Short mmCIF file of the C-alpha atoms (twelve columns), coordinates in Angstrom:
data_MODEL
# 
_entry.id   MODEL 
# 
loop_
_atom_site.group_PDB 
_atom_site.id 
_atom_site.type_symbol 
_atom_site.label_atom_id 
_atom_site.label_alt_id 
_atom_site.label_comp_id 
_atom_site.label_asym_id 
_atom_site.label_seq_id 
_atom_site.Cartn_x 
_atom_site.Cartn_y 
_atom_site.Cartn_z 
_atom_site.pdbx_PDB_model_num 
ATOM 1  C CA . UNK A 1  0.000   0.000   0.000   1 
ATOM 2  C CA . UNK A 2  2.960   2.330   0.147   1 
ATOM 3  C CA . UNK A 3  3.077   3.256   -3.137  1 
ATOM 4  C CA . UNK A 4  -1.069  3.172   -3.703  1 
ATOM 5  C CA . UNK A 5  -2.402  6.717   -4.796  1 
ATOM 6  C CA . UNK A 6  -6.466  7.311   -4.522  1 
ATOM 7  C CA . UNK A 7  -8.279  9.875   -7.019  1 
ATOM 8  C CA . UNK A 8  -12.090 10.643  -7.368  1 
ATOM 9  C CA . UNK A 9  -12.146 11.783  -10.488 1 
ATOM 10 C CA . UNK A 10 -14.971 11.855  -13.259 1 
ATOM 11 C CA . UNK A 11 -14.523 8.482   -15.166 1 
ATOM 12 C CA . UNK A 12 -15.857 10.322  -18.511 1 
ATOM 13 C CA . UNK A 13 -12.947 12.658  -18.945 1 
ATOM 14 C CA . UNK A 14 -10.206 10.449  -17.892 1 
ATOM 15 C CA . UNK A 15 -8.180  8.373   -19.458 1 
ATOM 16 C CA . UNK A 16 -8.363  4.858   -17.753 1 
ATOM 17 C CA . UNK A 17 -5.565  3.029   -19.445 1 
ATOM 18 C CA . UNK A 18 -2.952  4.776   -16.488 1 
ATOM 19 C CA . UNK A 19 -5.241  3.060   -13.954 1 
ATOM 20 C CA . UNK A 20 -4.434  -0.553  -12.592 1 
ATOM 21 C CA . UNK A 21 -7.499  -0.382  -10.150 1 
ATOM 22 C CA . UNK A 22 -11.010 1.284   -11.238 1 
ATOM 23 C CA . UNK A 23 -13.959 1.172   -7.914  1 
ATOM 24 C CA . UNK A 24 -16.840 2.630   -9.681  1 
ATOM 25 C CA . UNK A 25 -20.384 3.331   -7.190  1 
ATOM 26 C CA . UNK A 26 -22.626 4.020   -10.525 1 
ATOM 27 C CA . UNK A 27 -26.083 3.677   -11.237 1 
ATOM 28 C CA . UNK A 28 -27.430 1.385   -13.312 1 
ATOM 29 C CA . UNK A 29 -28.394 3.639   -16.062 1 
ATOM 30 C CA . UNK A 30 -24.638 4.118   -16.801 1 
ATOM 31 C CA . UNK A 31 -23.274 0.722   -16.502 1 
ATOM 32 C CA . UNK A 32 -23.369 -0.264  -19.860 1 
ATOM 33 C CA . UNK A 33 -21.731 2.738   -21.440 1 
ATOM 34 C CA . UNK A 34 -19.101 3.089   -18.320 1 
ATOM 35 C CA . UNK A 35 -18.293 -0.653  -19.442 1 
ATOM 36 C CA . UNK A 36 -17.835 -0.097  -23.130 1 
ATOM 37 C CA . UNK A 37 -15.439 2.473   -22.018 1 
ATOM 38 C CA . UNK A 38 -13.625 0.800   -19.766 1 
ATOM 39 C CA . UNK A 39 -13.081 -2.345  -21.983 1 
ATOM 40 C CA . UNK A 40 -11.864 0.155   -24.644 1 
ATOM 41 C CA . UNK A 41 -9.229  1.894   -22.321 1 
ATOM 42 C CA . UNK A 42 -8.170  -0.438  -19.666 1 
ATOM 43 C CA . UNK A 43 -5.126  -2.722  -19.890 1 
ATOM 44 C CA . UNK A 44 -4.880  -6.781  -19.339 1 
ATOM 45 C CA . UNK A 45 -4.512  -6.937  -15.682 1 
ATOM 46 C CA . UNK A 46 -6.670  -3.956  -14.783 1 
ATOM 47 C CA . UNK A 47 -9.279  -4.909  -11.666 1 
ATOM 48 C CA . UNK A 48 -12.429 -3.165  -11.752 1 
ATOM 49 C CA . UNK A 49 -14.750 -3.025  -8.701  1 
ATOM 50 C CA . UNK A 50 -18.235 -1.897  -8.578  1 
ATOM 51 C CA . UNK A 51 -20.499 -1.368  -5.864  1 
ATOM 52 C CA . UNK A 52 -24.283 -2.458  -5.919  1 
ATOM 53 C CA . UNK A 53 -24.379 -2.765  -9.565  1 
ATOM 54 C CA . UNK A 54 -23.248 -5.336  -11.912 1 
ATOM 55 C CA . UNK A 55 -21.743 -4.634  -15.403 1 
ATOM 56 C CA . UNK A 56 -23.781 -5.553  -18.137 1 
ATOM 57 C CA . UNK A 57 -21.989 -8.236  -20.458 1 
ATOM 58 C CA . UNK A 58 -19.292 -8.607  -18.390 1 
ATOM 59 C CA . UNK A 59 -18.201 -11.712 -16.208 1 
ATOM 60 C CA . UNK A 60 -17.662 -11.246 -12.793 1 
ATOM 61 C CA . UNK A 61 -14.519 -12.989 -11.285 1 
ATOM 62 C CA . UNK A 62 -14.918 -16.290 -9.132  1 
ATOM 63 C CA . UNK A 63 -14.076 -15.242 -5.483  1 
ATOM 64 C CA . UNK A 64 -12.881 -19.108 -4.591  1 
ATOM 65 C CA . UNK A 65 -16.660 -19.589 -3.522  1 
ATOM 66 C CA . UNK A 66 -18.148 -19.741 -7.071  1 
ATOM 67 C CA . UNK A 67 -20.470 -16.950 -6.281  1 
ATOM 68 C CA . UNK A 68 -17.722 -13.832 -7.880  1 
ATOM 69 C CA . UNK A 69 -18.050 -10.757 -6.411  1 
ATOM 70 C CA . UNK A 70 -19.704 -11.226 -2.940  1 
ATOM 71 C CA . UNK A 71 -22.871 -9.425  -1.810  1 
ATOM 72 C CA . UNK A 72 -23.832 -6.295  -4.127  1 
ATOM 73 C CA . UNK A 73 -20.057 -6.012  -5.014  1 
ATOM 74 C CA . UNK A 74 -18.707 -7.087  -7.995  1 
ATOM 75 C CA . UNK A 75 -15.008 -7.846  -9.063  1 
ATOM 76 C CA . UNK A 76 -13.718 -7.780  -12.623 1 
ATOM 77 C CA . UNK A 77 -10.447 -8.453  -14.052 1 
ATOM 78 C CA . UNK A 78 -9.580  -7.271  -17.323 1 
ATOM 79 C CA . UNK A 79 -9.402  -9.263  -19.802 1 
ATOM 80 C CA . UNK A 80 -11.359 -12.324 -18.596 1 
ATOM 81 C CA . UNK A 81 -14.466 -10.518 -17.807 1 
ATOM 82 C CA . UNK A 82 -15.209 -9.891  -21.167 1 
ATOM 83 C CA . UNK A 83 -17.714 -12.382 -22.920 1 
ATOM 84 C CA . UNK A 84 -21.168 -12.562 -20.819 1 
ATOM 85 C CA . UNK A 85 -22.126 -14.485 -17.940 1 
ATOM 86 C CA . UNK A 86 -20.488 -17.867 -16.150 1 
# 
């Protein structure tokens, strides 16, 4: 954690390939297009965490417990979460 910075910053008018880590608290109205962004601009590796809602089209990761994601959170790592549900 020493070297771990934290911005809030308006994930429209960034550029989200510098980020290794994305938490996004959206609304579902957004998800979608916040998604195709993020699979445009985010490198293999990236982890993306969202709060309450889930990502449409994308797969959530398996947590070990074969639920991925846990309750109303949701973890995604780039690229394996692309392609739909498990």
């Amino acid at each position: 954690w020493y070297n771990t910075d934290f911005y809030v910053r308006d994930l429209w008018n960034v550029k989200l390939r510098d980020y290794d880590v994305v938490a996004v608290y959206g609304l579902s109205p957004i998800m979608e297009r916040l998604g195709e962004k993020m699979k445009e601009e985010l490198r293999p590796g990236s982890i993306v965490v969202s709060n309450v809602f889930a990502i449409p089209g994308w797969r959530v990761c398996d947590d070990g417990g074969g639920k991925g994601g846990g309750k109303g959170v949701f973890l995604y790592r780039v690229p394996e979460c692309f392609g739909g549900k498990k």
